[in-house]
Amino acid sequence: MTKRFSSPRLVVSARLTTFAQTAFGAAFAFGVAPWAIALNLWVNPSLAGDPFRNREPHQIGDQTEAAFKAIFQQGNYPAAERYLEQAISKEPNEPLAYAMKASLAYGNKDWAKLDTYSQKTLEAGQKLIPSDPLRGNLYTAVGHFLEGAVIIIRDGTVNGVPQAFSRLRQVYEYLDKAEAISANDPELNLIKGYMDLLLAVNLPFASPDQSIGRLERNAAPGYLVDRGIALAYRDLKRYPQALEYVNRAIKTTSDNPEIYYLKAQILKELGQKEKSQQMIEEAIANFDKALTKKAQLPGDLVKQIEGERKNAVSLNNSR
């Protein structure tokens, strides 16, 4: 455990809010929305309610699964909000529902709701430990992580560091407990994999390739694995690999506008690097494709996409 915290506290804790967004698609990062709309993917009714496992499903709940897919498969945030309201009413003991509500609150900059649903995630995770110790420990870790994000937002990076760093220790404590129960569990490896990638991309001593390998081997669903790896390669400025994985994600989540936004970002950076006007034009086309579904995206995200598109157009016109 000690070796995980040899990095500078400021660097680690400053990344807390970024992970909260990335992992769950609040901004994370983690576009995330193929849920309720993708009912046709529920091939085996016995698996309904668990978007992570093809066998030995856990009791998660149909409304929570629908919300999860609405965010991550379809990128449809209004639909996700509706499903989450149903999930909280009908599946009140499911911590994933509260974690997604916290993520959406983060995307909307609603810090009061972020605080509320971070606490509820933690409480629901703790309550789940006796009946489902794997997921209970996992979401207790997630709850501590989200509460660390709240601390950073509320107190600032400098003042919030000691408390946030303490939360991060608890995150890994509970992740270790979950891993001891089932090290190859796909839900555990998806969440832990995103966290490991975030740290590996941003901390000099970490190994992103090792984190990518673990995510690819053991995590699920596949479309979020591909997306997470594409994000990591983008941030590592390894754009050809990022393009490969974003194209893989598009094959399985072609209705999600956020995946086209990610592809546009990658193509723009690669076009600049290779001085390719064709790539920049393709980036603009992907920005446009993402914006065709702007009604289902958060307003701030739409503004961000429009701003990056404008920048790509200016770049293209200057060549």
Short mmCIF file of N, CA, C and O in Angstrom, two decimals, residues 129-258:
data_model
loop_
_atom_site.label_atom_id
_atom_site.label_comp_id
_atom_site.label_asym_id
_atom_site.label_seq_id
_atom_site.Cartn_x
_atom_site.Cartn_y
_atom_site.Cartn_z
N ILE A 129 -21.94 -4.16 1.60
CA ILE A 129 -20.82 -5.07 1.90
C ILE A 129 -21.28 -6.43 2.46
O ILE A 129 -20.79 -7.46 2.01
N PRO A 130 -22.23 -6.48 3.40
CA PRO A 130 -22.62 -7.80 3.93
C PRO A 130 -23.23 -8.74 2.89
O PRO A 130 -22.96 -9.94 2.90
N SER A 131 -24.03 -8.20 1.96
CA SER A 131 -24.72 -9.06 0.98
C SER A 131 -23.93 -9.24 -0.31
O SER A 131 -24.06 -10.27 -0.98
N ASP A 132 -23.11 -8.26 -0.69
CA ASP A 132 -22.30 -8.34 -1.91
C ASP A 132 -20.97 -7.66 -1.61
O ASP A 132 -20.76 -6.50 -1.95
N PRO A 133 -20.07 -8.38 -0.94
CA PRO A 133 -18.83 -7.73 -0.48
C PRO A 133 -17.96 -7.18 -1.61
O PRO A 133 -17.28 -6.17 -1.41
N LEU A 134 -18.00 -7.82 -2.78
CA LEU A 134 -17.20 -7.31 -3.90
C LEU A 134 -17.65 -5.91 -4.29
O LEU A 134 -16.88 -4.95 -4.26
N ARG A 135 -18.93 -5.78 -4.62
CA ARG A 135 -19.44 -4.48 -5.07
C ARG A 135 -19.56 -3.50 -3.90
O ARG A 135 -19.41 -2.29 -4.08
N GLY A 136 -19.82 -4.01 -2.71
CA GLY A 136 -19.90 -3.14 -1.55
C GLY A 136 -18.58 -2.44 -1.29
O GLY A 136 -18.52 -1.22 -1.08
N ASN A 137 -17.49 -3.20 -1.29
CA ASN A 137 -16.17 -2.60 -1.10
C ASN A 137 -15.79 -1.69 -2.27
O ASN A 137 -15.19 -0.63 -2.07
N LEU A 138 -16.15 -2.10 -3.49
CA LEU A 138 -15.84 -1.29 -4.66
C LEU A 138 -16.48 0.09 -4.56
O LEU A 138 -15.82 1.12 -4.77
N TYR A 139 -17.78 0.13 -4.22
CA TYR A 139 -18.46 1.42 -4.20
C TYR A 139 -18.23 2.19 -2.91
O TYR A 139 -18.43 3.41 -2.88
N THR A 140 -17.77 1.53 -1.88
CA THR A 140 -17.26 2.27 -0.74
C THR A 140 -16.01 3.03 -1.15
O THR A 140 -15.82 4.20 -0.79
N ALA A 141 -15.17 2.39 -1.96
CA ALA A 141 -13.99 3.07 -2.51
C ALA A 141 -14.41 4.25 -3.39
O ALA A 141 -13.86 5.35 -3.28
N VAL A 142 -15.38 4.02 -4.28
CA VAL A 142 -15.85 5.09 -5.16
C VAL A 142 -16.42 6.25 -4.34
O VAL A 142 -16.18 7.42 -4.64
N GLY A 143 -17.19 5.92 -3.29
CA GLY A 143 -17.75 6.97 -2.44
C GLY A 143 -16.68 7.82 -1.80
O GLY A 143 -16.78 9.05 -1.75
N HIS A 144 -15.62 7.18 -1.31
CA HIS A 144 -14.51 7.94 -0.72
C HIS A 144 -13.84 8.80 -1.78
O HIS A 144 -13.44 9.94 -1.50
N PHE A 145 -13.74 8.28 -2.99
CA PHE A 145 -13.11 9.06 -4.06
C PHE A 145 -13.94 10.29 -4.39
O PHE A 145 -13.42 11.41 -4.52
N LEU A 146 -15.24 10.10 -4.52
CA LEU A 146 -16.12 11.23 -4.82
C LEU A 146 -16.09 12.26 -3.69
O LEU A 146 -16.11 13.48 -3.94
N GLU A 147 -16.05 11.79 -2.45
CA GLU A 147 -15.99 12.74 -1.34
C GLU A 147 -14.65 13.48 -1.34
O GLU A 147 -14.58 14.65 -0.94
N GLY A 148 -13.60 12.82 -1.80
CA GLY A 148 -12.34 13.53 -1.97
C GLY A 148 -12.45 14.64 -3.00
O GLY A 148 -11.89 15.73 -2.82
N ALA A 149 -13.20 14.37 -4.07
CA ALA A 149 -13.42 15.41 -5.08
C ALA A 149 -14.18 16.59 -4.48
O ALA A 149 -13.86 17.75 -4.77
N VAL A 150 -15.16 16.30 -3.65
CA VAL A 150 -15.93 17.37 -2.99
C VAL A 150 -15.01 18.23 -2.13
O VAL A 150 -15.11 19.46 -2.13
N ILE A 151 -14.11 17.59 -1.41
CA ILE A 151 -13.18 18.33 -0.54
C ILE A 151 -12.32 19.28 -1.37
O ILE A 151 -12.13 20.45 -1.00
N ILE A 152 -11.80 18.80 -2.49
CA ILE A 152 -10.95 19.64 -3.34
C ILE A 152 -11.74 20.82 -3.88
O ILE A 152 -11.25 21.96 -3.92
N ILE A 153 -12.98 20.57 -4.31
CA ILE A 153 -13.81 21.65 -4.85
C ILE A 153 -14.15 22.67 -3.76
O ILE A 153 -14.09 23.88 -3.96
N ARG A 154 -14.48 22.17 -2.58
CA ARG A 154 -14.92 23.04 -1.49
C ARG A 154 -13.76 23.83 -0.88
O ARG A 154 -13.87 25.04 -0.63
N ASP A 155 -12.64 23.16 -0.65
CA ASP A 155 -11.54 23.78 0.10
C ASP A 155 -10.38 24.23 -0.78
O ASP A 155 -9.47 24.91 -0.29
N GLY A 156 -10.40 23.86 -2.05
CA GLY A 156 -9.28 24.21 -2.92
C GLY A 156 -8.17 23.17 -2.83
O GLY A 156 -8.10 22.39 -1.87
N THR A 157 -7.32 23.15 -3.82
CA THR A 157 -6.27 22.13 -3.90
C THR A 157 -5.33 22.18 -2.70
O THR A 157 -5.06 21.16 -2.07
N VAL A 158 -4.86 23.36 -2.35
CA VAL A 158 -3.87 23.47 -1.27
C VAL A 158 -4.48 23.11 0.07
O VAL A 158 -3.98 22.25 0.80
N ASN A 159 -5.60 23.75 0.42
CA ASN A 159 -6.20 23.52 1.73
C ASN A 159 -6.85 22.15 1.85
O ASN A 159 -6.95 21.59 2.95
N GLY A 160 -7.30 21.60 0.74
CA GLY A 160 -8.00 20.32 0.80
C GLY A 160 -7.10 19.10 0.71
O GLY A 160 -7.56 17.97 0.89
N VAL A 161 -5.80 19.32 0.46
CA VAL A 161 -4.89 18.20 0.24
C VAL A 161 -4.87 17.18 1.37
O VAL A 161 -5.01 15.98 1.13
N PRO A 162 -4.69 17.58 2.63
CA PRO A 162 -4.58 16.55 3.68
C PRO A 162 -5.80 15.64 3.77
O PRO A 162 -5.66 14.42 3.84
N GLN A 163 -7.00 16.23 3.76
CA GLN A 163 -8.22 15.41 3.84
C GLN A 163 -8.39 14.57 2.59
O GLN A 163 -8.75 13.39 2.67
N ALA A 164 -8.16 15.17 1.43
CA ALA A 164 -8.34 14.44 0.18
C ALA A 164 -7.35 13.28 0.07
O ALA A 164 -7.69 12.19 -0.41
N PHE A 165 -6.14 13.52 0.53
CA PHE A 165 -5.13 12.46 0.48
C PHE A 165 -5.51 11.31 1.39
O PHE A 165 -5.33 10.14 1.06
N SER A 166 -6.10 11.64 2.55
CA SER A 166 -6.59 10.61 3.46
C SER A 166 -7.70 9.79 2.80
O SER A 166 -7.75 8.57 2.94
N ARG A 167 -8.58 10.47 2.07
CA ARG A 167 -9.64 9.76 1.34
C ARG A 167 -9.04 8.82 0.30
O ARG A 167 -9.51 7.72 0.10
N LEU A 168 -8.00 9.28 -0.37
CA LEU A 168 -7.39 8.46 -1.41
C LEU A 168 -6.80 7.18 -0.83
O LEU A 168 -6.86 6.11 -1.44
N ARG A 169 -6.28 7.27 0.37
CA ARG A 169 -5.79 6.07 1.04
C ARG A 169 -6.93 5.09 1.28
O ARG A 169 -6.79 3.87 1.10
N GLN A 170 -8.08 5.61 1.69
CA GLN A 170 -9.24 4.75 1.92
C GLN A 170 -9.76 4.16 0.61
O GLN A 170 -10.23 3.02 0.58
N VAL A 171 -9.66 4.91 -0.45
CA VAL A 171 -10.04 4.39 -1.77
C VAL A 171 -9.28 3.11 -2.05
O VAL A 171 -9.85 2.06 -2.38
N TYR A 172 -7.97 3.16 -1.91
CA TYR A 172 -7.16 1.99 -2.22
C TYR A 172 -7.33 0.88 -1.20
O TYR A 172 -7.22 -0.30 -1.55
N GLU A 173 -7.62 1.25 0.02
CA GLU A 173 -7.88 0.22 1.04
C GLU A 173 -9.08 -0.64 0.64
O GLU A 173 -9.03 -1.87 0.68
N TYR A 174 -10.16 0.01 0.22
CA TYR A 174 -11.37 -0.73 -0.15
C TYR A 174 -11.24 -1.38 -1.53
O TYR A 174 -11.81 -2.46 -1.76
N LEU A 175 -10.50 -0.77 -2.44
CA LEU A 175 -10.25 -1.43 -3.71
C LEU A 175 -9.46 -2.72 -3.49
O LEU A 175 -9.72 -3.74 -4.15
N ASP A 176 -8.50 -2.67 -2.58
CA ASP A 176 -7.73 -3.89 -2.28
C ASP A 176 -8.62 -4.98 -1.72
O ASP A 176 -8.46 -6.17 -2.03
N LYS A 177 -9.59 -4.60 -0.88
CA LYS A 177 -10.53 -5.59 -0.33
C LYS A 177 -11.37 -6.21 -1.44
O LYS A 177 -11.60 -7.43 -1.46
N ALA A 178 -11.84 -5.38 -2.37
CA ALA A 178 -12.63 -5.90 -3.48
C ALA A 178 -11.78 -6.81 -4.36
O ALA A 178 -12.23 -7.88 -4.80
N GLU A 179 -10.54 -6.40 -4.60
CA GLU A 179 -9.65 -7.19 -5.45
C GLU A 179 -9.33 -8.54 -4.82
O GLU A 179 -9.15 -9.54 -5.52
N ALA A 180 -9.26 -8.58 -3.50
CA ALA A 180 -8.99 -9.85 -2.81
C ALA A 180 -10.13 -10.84 -3.00
O ALA A 180 -9.93 -12.05 -2.95
N ILE A 181 -11.34 -10.32 -3.24
CA ILE A 181 -12.50 -11.18 -3.44
C ILE A 181 -12.55 -11.72 -4.85
O ILE A 181 -12.80 -12.91 -5.09
N SER A 182 -12.29 -10.86 -5.85
CA SER A 182 -12.33 -11.29 -7.26
C SER A 182 -11.47 -10.34 -8.08
O SER A 182 -11.95 -9.33 -8.59
N ALA A 183 -10.21 -10.70 -8.24
CA ALA A 183 -9.25 -9.81 -8.89
C ALA A 183 -9.57 -9.56 -10.35
O ALA A 183 -9.19 -8.53 -10.91
N ASN A 184 -10.27 -10.49 -11.00
CA ASN A 184 -10.55 -10.36 -12.42
C ASN A 184 -11.96 -9.86 -12.72
O ASN A 184 -12.41 -9.91 -13.86
N ASP A 185 -12.68 -9.38 -11.70
CA ASP A 185 -14.05 -8.92 -11.92
C ASP A 185 -14.07 -7.75 -12.89
O ASP A 185 -13.30 -6.79 -12.72
N PRO A 186 -14.94 -7.77 -13.91
CA PRO A 186 -14.93 -6.71 -14.93
C PRO A 186 -15.33 -5.34 -14.43
O PRO A 186 -14.78 -4.32 -14.88
N GLU A 187 -16.30 -5.26 -13.50
CA GLU A 187 -16.71 -3.96 -12.97
C GLU A 187 -15.60 -3.35 -12.14
O GLU A 187 -15.28 -2.15 -12.29
N LEU A 188 -14.99 -4.14 -11.29
CA LEU A 188 -13.86 -3.68 -10.50
C LEU A 188 -12.74 -3.19 -11.40
O LEU A 188 -12.17 -2.11 -11.20
N ASN A 189 -12.42 -3.97 -12.43
CA ASN A 189 -11.29 -3.62 -13.29
C ASN A 189 -11.59 -2.42 -14.18
O ASN A 189 -10.67 -1.70 -14.57
N LEU A 190 -12.86 -2.20 -14.50
CA LEU A 190 -13.20 -1.01 -15.27
C LEU A 190 -12.94 0.25 -14.44
O LEU A 190 -12.25 1.17 -14.87
N ILE A 191 -13.49 0.27 -13.23
CA ILE A 191 -13.35 1.46 -12.38
C ILE A 191 -11.91 1.65 -11.93
O ILE A 191 -11.34 2.74 -12.03
N LYS A 192 -11.30 0.58 -11.46
CA LYS A 192 -9.90 0.68 -11.02
C LYS A 192 -8.98 0.98 -12.20
O LYS A 192 -8.01 1.73 -12.08
N GLY A 193 -9.33 0.41 -13.38
CA GLY A 193 -8.52 0.65 -14.57
C GLY A 193 -8.53 2.10 -14.99
O GLY A 193 -7.49 2.67 -15.35
N TYR A 194 -9.72 2.74 -14.94
CA TYR A 194 -9.78 4.15 -15.27
C TYR A 194 -8.96 4.98 -14.29
O TYR A 194 -8.25 5.93 -14.67
N MET A 195 -9.05 4.62 -13.02
CA MET A 195 -8.27 5.36 -12.01
C MET A 195 -6.77 5.17 -12.24
O MET A 195 -6.00 6.13 -12.23
N ASP A 196 -6.37 3.93 -12.46
CA ASP A 196 -4.95 3.67 -12.68
C ASP A 196 -4.43 4.40 -13.92
O ASP A 196 -3.31 4.93 -13.92
N LEU A 197 -5.26 4.43 -14.98
CA LEU A 197 -4.84 5.13 -16.20
C LEU A 197 -4.70 6.62 -15.95
O LEU A 197 -3.77 7.25 -16.44
N LEU A 198 -5.64 7.18 -15.21
CA LEU A 198 -5.57 8.61 -14.91
C LEU A 198 -4.26 8.94 -14.20
O LEU A 198 -3.56 9.88 -14.57
N LEU A 199 -3.93 8.15 -13.19
CA LEU A 199 -2.70 8.39 -12.45
C LEU A 199 -1.47 8.10 -13.31
O LEU A 199 -0.49 8.84 -13.28
N ALA A 200 -1.54 7.02 -14.10
CA ALA A 200 -0.39 6.65 -14.92
C ALA A 200 -0.09 7.70 -15.98
O ALA A 200 1.08 7.98 -16.28
N VAL A 201 -1.14 8.31 -16.53
CA VAL A 201 -0.94 9.33 -17.55
C VAL A 201 -0.35 10.60 -16.96
O VAL A 201 0.42 11.31 -17.62
N ASN A 202 -0.68 10.89 -15.70
CA ASN A 202 -0.31 12.17 -15.11
C ASN A 202 0.84 12.13 -14.12
O ASN A 202 1.32 13.18 -13.71
N LEU A 203 1.27 10.94 -13.73
CA LEU A 203 2.36 10.84 -12.76
C LEU A 203 3.58 10.22 -13.42
O LEU A 203 3.49 9.19 -14.09
N PRO A 204 4.75 10.81 -13.23
CA PRO A 204 5.93 10.39 -13.99
C PRO A 204 6.43 8.99 -13.68
O PRO A 204 7.07 8.37 -14.53
N PHE A 205 6.16 8.48 -12.49
CA PHE A 205 6.74 7.19 -12.12
C PHE A 205 5.87 6.01 -12.55
O PHE A 205 6.26 4.86 -12.45
N ALA A 206 4.66 6.27 -13.02
CA ALA A 206 3.70 5.20 -13.30
C ALA A 206 3.89 4.62 -14.70
O ALA A 206 4.53 5.23 -15.56
N SER A 207 3.29 3.45 -14.92
CA SER A 207 3.41 2.76 -16.20
C SER A 207 2.05 2.70 -16.88
O SER A 207 1.23 1.84 -16.55
N PRO A 208 1.78 3.58 -17.85
CA PRO A 208 0.48 3.54 -18.52
C PRO A 208 0.28 2.26 -19.32
O PRO A 208 -0.84 1.75 -19.40
N ASP A 209 1.32 1.72 -19.91
CA ASP A 209 1.16 0.50 -20.71
C ASP A 209 0.70 -0.67 -19.86
O ASP A 209 -0.13 -1.48 -20.27
N GLN A 210 1.21 -0.76 -18.65
CA GLN A 210 0.79 -1.82 -17.73
C GLN A 210 -0.68 -1.64 -17.35
O GLN A 210 -1.46 -2.60 -17.32
N SER A 211 -1.08 -0.40 -17.09
CA SER A 211 -2.47 -0.11 -16.75
C SER A 211 -3.40 -0.40 -17.91
O SER A 211 -4.49 -0.95 -17.73
N ILE A 212 -2.99 -0.04 -19.11
CA ILE A 212 -3.79 -0.32 -20.31
C ILE A 212 -3.97 -1.82 -20.49
O ILE A 212 -5.06 -2.30 -20.80
N GLY A 213 -2.90 -2.58 -20.27
CA GLY A 213 -2.98 -4.03 -20.42
C GLY A 213 -3.96 -4.65 -19.45
O GLY A 213 -4.76 -5.52 -19.83
N ARG A 214 -3.95 -4.21 -18.19
CA ARG A 214 -4.88 -4.74 -17.20
C ARG A 214 -6.32 -4.39 -17.56
O ARG A 214 -7.23 -5.21 -17.43
N LEU A 215 -6.53 -3.17 -18.01
CA LEU A 215 -7.87 -2.73 -18.39
C LEU A 215 -8.38 -3.57 -19.57
O LEU A 215 -9.53 -4.04 -19.56
N GLU A 216 -7.54 -3.78 -20.54
CA GLU A 216 -7.96 -4.51 -21.74
C GLU A 216 -8.22 -5.99 -21.45
O GLU A 216 -9.12 -6.60 -22.03
N ARG A 217 -7.47 -6.57 -20.54
CA ARG A 217 -7.62 -8.00 -20.25
C ARG A 217 -8.86 -8.32 -19.43
O ARG A 217 -9.55 -9.31 -19.69
N ASN A 218 -9.17 -7.48 -18.44
CA ASN A 218 -10.15 -7.89 -17.43
C ASN A 218 -11.38 -7.02 -17.29
O ASN A 218 -12.32 -7.41 -16.61
N ALA A 219 -11.41 -5.83 -17.89
CA ALA A 219 -12.52 -4.91 -17.67
C ALA A 219 -13.63 -5.12 -18.70
O ALA A 219 -13.43 -5.71 -19.75
N ALA A 220 -14.80 -4.62 -18.37
CA ALA A 220 -15.96 -4.64 -19.25
C ALA A 220 -16.94 -3.58 -18.77
O ALA A 220 -16.89 -3.16 -17.60
N PRO A 221 -17.82 -3.09 -19.65
CA PRO A 221 -18.05 -3.48 -21.05
C PRO A 221 -16.95 -2.98 -21.99
O PRO A 221 -16.28 -1.99 -21.68
N GLY A 222 -16.82 -3.68 -23.11
CA GLY A 222 -15.72 -3.41 -24.03
C GLY A 222 -15.70 -2.00 -24.58
O GLY A 222 -14.62 -1.43 -24.80
N TYR A 223 -16.88 -1.41 -24.81
CA TYR A 223 -16.88 -0.07 -25.40
C TYR A 223 -16.29 0.97 -24.45
O TYR A 223 -15.67 1.95 -24.90
N LEU A 224 -16.41 0.75 -23.14
CA LEU A 224 -15.79 1.68 -22.19
C LEU A 224 -14.31 1.38 -22.01
O LEU A 224 -13.52 2.28 -21.72
N VAL A 225 -13.93 0.14 -22.21
CA VAL A 225 -12.50 -0.20 -22.20
C VAL A 225 -11.81 0.52 -23.36
O VAL A 225 -10.79 1.20 -23.19
N ASP A 226 -12.38 0.38 -24.57
CA ASP A 226 -11.79 1.02 -25.74
C ASP A 226 -11.74 2.54 -25.59
O ASP A 226 -10.76 3.18 -25.94
N ARG A 227 -12.81 3.07 -25.05
CA ARG A 227 -12.86 4.52 -24.87
C ARG A 227 -11.82 5.00 -23.86
O ARG A 227 -11.15 6.00 -24.07
N GLY A 228 -11.69 4.28 -22.76
CA GLY A 228 -10.72 4.66 -21.75
C GLY A 228 -9.30 4.60 -22.27
O GLY A 228 -8.47 5.48 -21.98
N ILE A 229 -9.01 3.58 -23.06
CA ILE A 229 -7.66 3.46 -23.63
C ILE A 229 -7.41 4.56 -24.65
O ILE A 229 -6.31 5.14 -24.71
N ALA A 230 -8.44 4.89 -25.44
CA ALA A 230 -8.30 6.00 -26.39
C ALA A 230 -8.01 7.31 -25.66
O ALA A 230 -7.16 8.10 -26.08
N LEU A 231 -8.71 7.55 -24.55
CA LEU A 231 -8.47 8.75 -23.75
C LEU A 231 -7.04 8.78 -23.22
O LEU A 231 -6.37 9.82 -23.24
N ALA A 232 -6.58 7.63 -22.76
CA ALA A 232 -5.22 7.56 -22.21
C ALA A 232 -4.18 7.85 -23.29
O ALA A 232 -3.25 8.66 -23.08
N TYR A 233 -4.33 7.22 -24.44
CA TYR A 233 -3.37 7.46 -25.53
C TYR A 233 -3.44 8.91 -26.02
O TYR A 233 -2.42 9.50 -26.39
N ARG A 234 -4.65 9.50 -26.00
CA ARG A 234 -4.76 10.92 -26.37
C ARG A 234 -3.93 11.78 -25.43
O ARG A 234 -3.17 12.65 -25.86
N ASP A 235 -4.08 11.52 -24.12
CA ASP A 235 -3.38 12.34 -23.13
C ASP A 235 -1.87 12.07 -23.14
O ASP A 235 -1.08 12.93 -22.74
N LEU A 236 -1.49 10.88 -23.59
CA LEU A 236 -0.07 10.56 -23.72
C LEU A 236 0.52 11.07 -25.03
O LEU A 236 1.71 10.88 -25.31
N LYS A 237 -0.36 11.69 -25.86
CA LYS A 237 0.02 12.21 -27.18
C LYS A 237 0.47 11.10 -28.13
O LYS A 237 1.26 11.32 -29.05
N ARG A 238 -0.06 9.91 -27.90
CA ARG A 238 0.19 8.77 -28.80
C ARG A 238 -1.04 8.63 -29.70
O ARG A 238 -1.88 7.76 -29.54
N TYR A 239 -1.13 9.56 -30.64
CA TYR A 239 -2.38 9.75 -31.37
C TYR A 239 -2.75 8.61 -32.33
O TYR A 239 -3.94 8.30 -32.46
N PRO A 240 -1.81 7.96 -33.01
CA PRO A 240 -2.23 6.82 -33.85
C PRO A 240 -2.90 5.71 -33.05
O PRO A 240 -3.92 5.14 -33.48
N GLN A 241 -2.34 5.39 -31.87
CA GLN A 241 -2.97 4.37 -31.02
C GLN A 241 -4.32 4.87 -30.51
O GLN A 241 -5.29 4.10 -30.43
N ALA A 242 -4.41 6.15 -30.15
CA ALA A 242 -5.68 6.71 -29.69
C ALA A 242 -6.74 6.59 -30.79
O ALA A 242 -7.90 6.23 -30.52
N LEU A 243 -6.35 6.85 -32.01
CA LEU A 243 -7.29 6.77 -33.14
C LEU A 243 -7.76 5.33 -33.35
O LEU A 243 -8.94 5.08 -33.63
N GLU A 244 -6.86 4.38 -33.19
CA GLU A 244 -7.23 2.97 -33.33
C GLU A 244 -8.31 2.58 -32.32
O GLU A 244 -9.32 1.95 -32.67
N TYR A 245 -8.13 2.99 -31.08
CA TYR A 245 -9.09 2.58 -30.04
C TYR A 245 -10.39 3.37 -30.11
O TYR A 245 -11.45 2.83 -29.80
N VAL A 246 -10.32 4.63 -30.53
CA VAL A 246 -11.58 5.36 -30.64
C VAL A 246 -12.41 4.80 -31.78
O VAL A 246 -13.65 4.74 -31.71
N ASN A 247 -11.76 4.33 -32.84
CA ASN A 247 -12.49 3.70 -33.93
C ASN A 247 -13.12 2.38 -33.49
O ASN A 247 -14.23 2.03 -33.92
N ARG A 248 -12.44 1.66 -32.62
CA ARG A 248 -13.03 0.45 -32.06
C ARG A 248 -14.26 0.77 -31.23
O ARG A 248 -15.28 0.08 -31.29
N ALA A 249 -14.18 1.84 -30.45
CA ALA A 249 -15.32 2.24 -29.64
C ALA A 249 -16.50 2.67 -30.51
O ALA A 249 -17.66 2.39 -30.18
N ILE A 250 -16.22 3.33 -31.61
CA ILE A 250 -17.29 3.78 -32.51
C ILE A 250 -18.05 2.58 -33.08
O ILE A 250 -19.28 2.65 -33.27
N LYS A 251 -17.37 1.49 -33.32
CA LYS A 251 -18.03 0.31 -33.89
C LYS A 251 -19.13 -0.22 -32.97
O LYS A 251 -20.13 -0.78 -33.45
N THR A 252 -18.98 -0.05 -31.67
CA THR A 252 -19.95 -0.59 -30.72
C THR A 252 -20.83 0.48 -30.08
O THR A 252 -21.82 0.14 -29.43
N THR A 253 -20.47 1.75 -30.24
CA THR A 253 -21.30 2.83 -29.68
C THR A 253 -21.44 3.95 -30.71
O THR A 253 -21.20 5.12 -30.43
N SER A 254 -21.90 3.58 -31.89
CA SER A 254 -21.96 4.54 -32.99
C SER A 254 -23.01 5.62 -32.80
O SER A 254 -23.02 6.61 -33.54
N ASP A 255 -23.92 5.45 -31.85
CA ASP A 255 -24.94 6.47 -31.59
C ASP A 255 -24.52 7.50 -30.55
O ASP A 255 -25.28 8.43 -30.27
N ASN A 256 -23.36 7.34 -29.98
CA ASN A 256 -22.91 8.22 -28.89
C ASN A 256 -22.16 9.43 -29.46
O ASN A 256 -21.07 9.28 -30.01
N PRO A 257 -22.71 10.64 -29.31
CA PRO A 257 -22.03 11.81 -29.86
C PRO A 257 -20.68 12.09 -29.22
O PRO A 257 -19.78 12.66 -29.85
N GLU A 258 -20.50 11.69 -27.98
CA GLU A 258 -19.25 11.98 -27.30
C GLU A 258 -18.07 11.23 -27.88
O GLU A 258 -16.93 11.69 -27.80
#
